[in-house]
Amino acid sequence: MLSAMPFVFVLIWSTGFIVAKFGLPYAQPLSFLLLRFFGVLIVLLPLVLLMRAPWPVGRMRHIAVAGVLVQAGYLGGVWCAIKVGMPAGLSALIVGMQPILTAFAAPLIGESVRRQQWVGLGFGIAGVGLVVANKISLIGLSWESIALCIFALLSITVGTLYQKRYCPNFDLRTGTIIQFSASIVAVLPFAILFEHLDPGFSTVQWTPQFVGALLWSILALSIGAIFLLFALIRKSAATQVTSLLYLTPPTTAVMAWIMFGEAFSMIGMLGMLLAVIGVALVVKK
């Protein structure tokens, strides 16, 4: 089961852009994320109280900060960037730089990156570039969308390093509640200011497609994938964990090909192979 965790994480995490494709036509990005965060609390809080899960006394502030960076900062940045015109392929390429940034910052948390891992990181970013190359379009690109995507990249990178440094071990049930509660506090003012959010979420179109995307984002992405991510951060080096994100764009491309008939070229297949080789070099002991 432990050996399968990285592969299950990649499969679930890769559905993030698919969920955005299904859900964002019916809701503003921050409103969607708030519903997602509230949904996680509705599911987890009764279970935590019933199981009397321990609360991480003395580390709540660190856990909350990491949660705001990984949840509110990363997801809010990417989804808002796509909403204002950033092509999904280009956003995947920009966010795909995270393993490189994490590797450069690894000494700050007492980790080192071997020469073999640097080679793997290079293969990985080259593979991601090939996979999304035919999906990148600069039409309609604005400085706001670029800034939002870079903000998302920095947010998840800093959040991963912060959690690895200050709070790598905590009960996932109560820790997740803390992180999503903090993310609600962080996102809510922006949703009210920029999306005119009201208590009834009147701007949301509650179509079956949107409800399905929301439920998947709550149960699979925000609970399943995040639990796996935290478990991987706990047991592995930050560079090894973030290198798995190189496999997200190729996996998403395959899913989009199967579900929406989007083109998947021979160059994309070569890129997927390079990304897999890169991750193998990074995680190899």
Coordinates of C-alpha atoms in Angstrom, one line a residue:
M1 CA 0.0 0.0 0.0
L2 CA 2.8 2.4 0.8
S3 CA 4.5 1.8 -2.6
A4 CA 1.1 2.5 -4.3
M5 CA 0.5 5.8 -2.5
P6 CA 2.5 8.1 -5.0
F7 CA 0.7 6.6 -8.0
V8 CA -2.8 6.9 -6.4
F9 CA -1.9 10.5 -5.4
V10 CA -0.9 11.4 -9.0
L11 CA -4.1 9.9 -10.4
I12 CA -6.3 11.8 -8.0
W13 CA -4.3 15.1 -8.1
S14 CA -4.4 15.1 -11.9
T15 CA -8.2 15.3 -12.0
G16 CA -7.9 18.9 -10.7
F17 CA -7.9 20.5 -14.1
I18 CA -10.7 18.2 -15.2
V19 CA -12.8 19.3 -12.2
A20 CA -12.1 23.0 -13.2
K21 CA -13.3 22.3 -16.7
F22 CA -16.5 20.8 -15.4
G23 CA -17.2 23.3 -12.6
L24 CA -15.9 26.7 -13.4
P25 CA -18.4 27.5 -16.1
Y26 CA -21.1 27.5 -13.4
A27 CA -19.3 29.3 -10.6
Q28 CA -16.7 32.0 -9.9
P29 CA -13.4 30.4 -8.8
L30 CA -13.3 31.7 -5.2
S31 CA -16.9 30.8 -4.7
F32 CA -16.3 27.3 -5.9
L33 CA -13.3 27.0 -3.6
L34 CA -15.3 28.2 -0.6
L35 CA -18.0 25.6 -1.2
R36 CA -15.3 23.0 -1.5
F37 CA -13.7 24.1 1.8
F38 CA -17.0 24.2 3.6
G39 CA -17.8 20.7 2.2
V40 CA -14.6 19.3 3.7
L41 CA -15.5 20.6 7.1
I42 CA -19.1 19.2 6.9
V43 CA -17.7 15.8 6.1
L44 CA -14.7 15.7 8.4
L45 CA -15.8 17.6 11.5
P46 CA -18.5 15.1 12.7
L47 CA -16.1 12.2 12.1
V48 CA -13.4 14.0 14.1
L49 CA -15.7 14.6 17.0
L50 CA -17.0 11.1 16.9
M51 CA -13.6 9.5 16.9
R52 CA -12.2 12.0 19.4
A53 CA -9.2 12.7 17.2
P54 CA -6.4 14.5 19.0
W55 CA -5.9 18.2 18.2
P56 CA -2.3 19.4 17.5
V57 CA -1.9 21.7 20.5
G58 CA 1.0 24.1 20.1
R59 CA 1.3 23.6 16.3
M60 CA -2.1 24.9 15.1
R61 CA -0.6 28.2 13.9
H62 CA 2.0 26.5 11.7
I63 CA -0.6 24.0 10.3
A64 CA -2.9 26.9 9.5
V65 CA -0.2 28.8 7.7
A66 CA 0.8 25.8 5.6
G67 CA -2.9 25.2 4.8
V68 CA -3.5 28.7 3.6
L69 CA -0.5 28.5 1.3
V70 CA -1.2 25.0 -0.1
Q71 CA -5.0 25.4 -0.3
A72 CA -6.1 29.0 -0.6
G73 CA -2.9 30.4 -2.3
Y74 CA -2.3 27.6 -4.8
L75 CA -5.8 26.7 -5.8
G76 CA -7.1 30.3 -5.7
G77 CA -4.2 31.4 -7.9
V78 CA -4.5 28.7 -10.5
W79 CA -8.3 28.8 -10.8
C80 CA -8.4 32.6 -10.9
A81 CA -5.6 32.6 -13.5
I82 CA -7.6 30.2 -15.7
K83 CA -10.8 32.2 -15.2
V84 CA -9.1 35.5 -16.5
G85 CA -7.6 33.9 -19.6
M86 CA -4.6 31.8 -18.7
P87 CA -4.5 28.6 -20.9
A88 CA -4.6 25.5 -18.8
G89 CA -1.6 24.1 -20.6
L90 CA 0.5 27.2 -19.8
S91 CA -0.6 27.2 -16.2
A92 CA 0.4 23.6 -15.9
L93 CA 3.8 24.4 -17.2
I94 CA 4.3 27.4 -14.9
V95 CA 3.1 25.4 -11.8
G96 CA 5.3 22.5 -13.0
M97 CA 8.3 24.5 -12.0
Q98 CA 7.6 23.8 -8.4
P99 CA 10.0 20.8 -8.1
I100 CA 12.8 22.9 -9.4
L101 CA 12.1 25.7 -6.8
T102 CA 11.7 23.1 -4.0
A103 CA 15.1 21.6 -4.9
F104 CA 16.8 25.0 -4.8
A105 CA 15.2 25.7 -1.4
A106 CA 15.9 22.2 0.0
P107 CA 18.9 23.3 2.1
L108 CA 16.7 25.7 4.0
I109 CA 15.0 22.6 5.6
G110 CA 18.1 20.6 6.0
E111 CA 17.7 18.5 2.8
S112 CA 20.3 18.0 0.0
V113 CA 19.7 17.3 -3.7
R114 CA 22.0 14.8 -5.4
R115 CA 23.4 15.2 -9.0
Q116 CA 21.2 12.4 -10.2
Q117 CA 18.1 14.2 -8.8
W118 CA 19.0 17.4 -10.6
V119 CA 19.2 15.4 -13.8
G120 CA 15.8 13.9 -13.0
L121 CA 14.3 17.4 -12.3
G122 CA 15.6 18.6 -15.7
F123 CA 14.0 15.6 -17.5
G124 CA 10.8 16.2 -15.6
I125 CA 10.4 19.9 -16.6
A126 CA 11.4 19.1 -20.2
G127 CA 8.7 16.3 -20.3
V128 CA 6.1 18.7 -18.9
G129 CA 7.0 21.2 -21.6
L130 CA 6.5 18.7 -24.4
V131 CA 3.2 17.4 -23.0
V132 CA 1.6 20.9 -22.8
A133 CA 3.4 22.4 -25.9
N134 CA 0.5 22.0 -28.3
K135 CA -1.9 23.3 -25.7
I136 CA -0.1 26.6 -25.0
S137 CA -1.7 29.6 -26.5
L138 CA -0.7 33.2 -25.8
I139 CA -4.0 34.6 -27.2
G140 CA -5.7 36.7 -24.6
L141 CA -2.9 36.3 -22.1
S142 CA -2.8 39.1 -19.5
W143 CA -0.3 40.2 -16.9
E144 CA -2.9 39.4 -14.2
S145 CA -3.2 35.8 -15.3
I146 CA 0.6 35.4 -15.3
A147 CA 0.9 37.0 -11.9
L148 CA -1.8 34.8 -10.4
C149 CA -0.2 31.6 -11.8
I150 CA 3.3 32.6 -10.5
F151 CA 1.7 33.4 -7.1
A152 CA 0.1 29.9 -7.1
L153 CA 3.5 28.4 -7.9
L154 CA 5.3 30.3 -5.1
S155 CA 2.4 29.6 -2.7
I156 CA 2.5 25.8 -3.0
T157 CA 6.3 25.7 -3.0
V158 CA 6.6 27.7 0.2
G159 CA 3.7 25.9 1.8
T160 CA 5.2 22.5 1.1
L161 CA 8.6 23.6 2.5
Y162 CA 6.9 25.3 5.5
Q163 CA 4.9 22.2 6.4
K164 CA 8.0 19.9 6.0
R165 CA 10.0 22.3 8.3
Y166 CA 7.5 23.2 11.0
C167 CA 4.7 20.7 11.2
P168 CA 5.5 17.5 9.2
N169 CA 3.7 15.2 11.7
F170 CA 0.1 15.8 12.9
D171 CA -3.2 14.0 13.0
L172 CA -4.5 14.3 9.4
R173 CA -8.1 14.5 10.5
T174 CA -7.8 17.5 12.8
G175 CA -5.0 19.0 10.8
T176 CA -7.1 19.1 7.7
I177 CA -9.9 20.8 9.5
I178 CA -7.5 23.5 10.8
Q179 CA -6.1 24.0 7.3
F180 CA -9.4 24.3 5.5
S181 CA -10.9 26.5 8.3
A182 CA -7.9 28.9 7.9
S183 CA -8.3 28.8 4.1
I184 CA -12.0 29.8 4.4
V185 CA -11.0 32.8 6.5
A186 CA -8.3 33.8 3.9
V187 CA -10.5 33.4 0.8
L188 CA -13.9 34.7 2.1
P189 CA -13.0 38.5 2.0
F190 CA -11.7 38.2 -1.6
A191 CA -14.8 36.3 -2.7
I192 CA -17.0 39.0 -1.2
L193 CA -15.0 41.9 -2.7
F194 CA -14.3 40.6 -6.2
E195 CA -17.1 38.1 -6.8
H196 CA -20.0 39.8 -4.9
L197 CA -20.5 36.6 -2.9
D198 CA -23.7 36.5 -0.8
P199 CA -24.7 34.0 2.0
G200 CA -26.9 32.1 -0.5
F201 CA -24.2 31.7 -3.1
S202 CA -26.7 33.1 -5.6
T203 CA -24.1 33.5 -8.3
V204 CA -23.6 29.7 -8.5
Q205 CA -25.6 27.6 -11.1
W206 CA -26.4 24.4 -9.3
T207 CA -26.4 22.1 -12.4
P208 CA -25.8 18.4 -12.1
Q209 CA -22.4 18.9 -13.7
F210 CA -21.4 21.5 -11.1
V211 CA -22.6 19.4 -8.2
G212 CA -20.7 16.4 -9.5
A213 CA -17.5 18.4 -9.9
L214 CA -18.0 19.9 -6.4
L215 CA -18.5 16.5 -4.7
W216 CA -15.4 15.0 -6.5
S217 CA -13.3 18.1 -5.4
I218 CA -14.4 17.6 -1.8
L219 CA -14.1 13.9 -1.4
A220 CA -11.4 12.9 -3.8
L221 CA -9.2 16.0 -4.1
S222 CA -9.5 17.9 -0.9
I223 CA -9.7 14.9 1.4
G224 CA -8.3 11.9 -0.5
A225 CA -5.4 13.6 -2.4
I226 CA -4.5 16.0 0.4
F227 CA -4.3 13.2 3.0
L228 CA -2.0 11.3 0.6
L229 CA 0.1 14.5 0.1
F230 CA 0.5 15.0 3.8
A231 CA 1.4 11.4 4.3
L232 CA 4.0 11.6 1.5
I233 CA 5.5 14.8 3.0
R234 CA 5.7 13.0 6.3
K235 CA 7.7 10.0 5.0
S236 CA 9.7 11.5 2.2
A237 CA 12.0 14.4 1.3
A238 CA 10.2 17.5 -0.1
T239 CA 12.1 17.3 -3.4
Q240 CA 11.0 13.7 -3.9
V241 CA 7.3 14.5 -3.1
T242 CA 7.1 17.5 -5.3
S243 CA 8.8 15.7 -8.2
L244 CA 5.6 13.6 -8.5
L245 CA 3.8 16.8 -9.7
Y246 CA 5.8 16.4 -12.9
L247 CA 3.4 13.4 -13.7
T248 CA 0.3 15.6 -13.3
P249 CA 0.2 17.3 -16.7
P250 CA 0.9 14.1 -18.7
T251 CA -1.7 12.2 -16.7
T252 CA -4.2 15.1 -17.1
A253 CA -3.5 15.1 -20.8
V254 CA -4.4 11.4 -21.1
M255 CA -7.6 12.0 -19.0
A256 CA -8.6 14.9 -21.3
W257 CA -7.9 12.7 -24.4
I258 CA -10.2 10.0 -23.0
M259 CA -12.9 12.2 -21.6
F260 CA -13.0 15.1 -24.0
G261 CA -11.2 13.9 -27.1
E262 CA -8.4 16.4 -26.8
A263 CA -5.4 15.8 -29.0
F264 CA -2.5 13.8 -27.5
S265 CA 0.4 13.8 -30.0
M266 CA 3.5 11.7 -30.3
I267 CA 5.5 14.6 -28.8
G268 CA 3.2 14.5 -25.9
M269 CA 3.8 10.8 -25.4
L270 CA 7.6 11.5 -25.5
G271 CA 7.1 14.2 -22.9
M272 CA 5.2 11.8 -20.7
L273 CA 8.1 9.3 -21.0
L274 CA 10.6 12.0 -20.1
A275 CA 8.6 13.0 -17.1
V276 CA 8.3 9.4 -15.8
I277 CA 12.1 9.0 -16.2
G278 CA 12.7 12.3 -14.4
V279 CA 10.6 11.3 -11.4
A280 CA 12.3 7.9 -11.3
L281 CA 15.7 9.5 -11.1
V282 CA 14.5 11.9 -8.3
V283 CA 13.0 9.3 -6.1
K284 CA 15.6 6.6 -6.7
K285 CA 17.6 6.0 -3.5

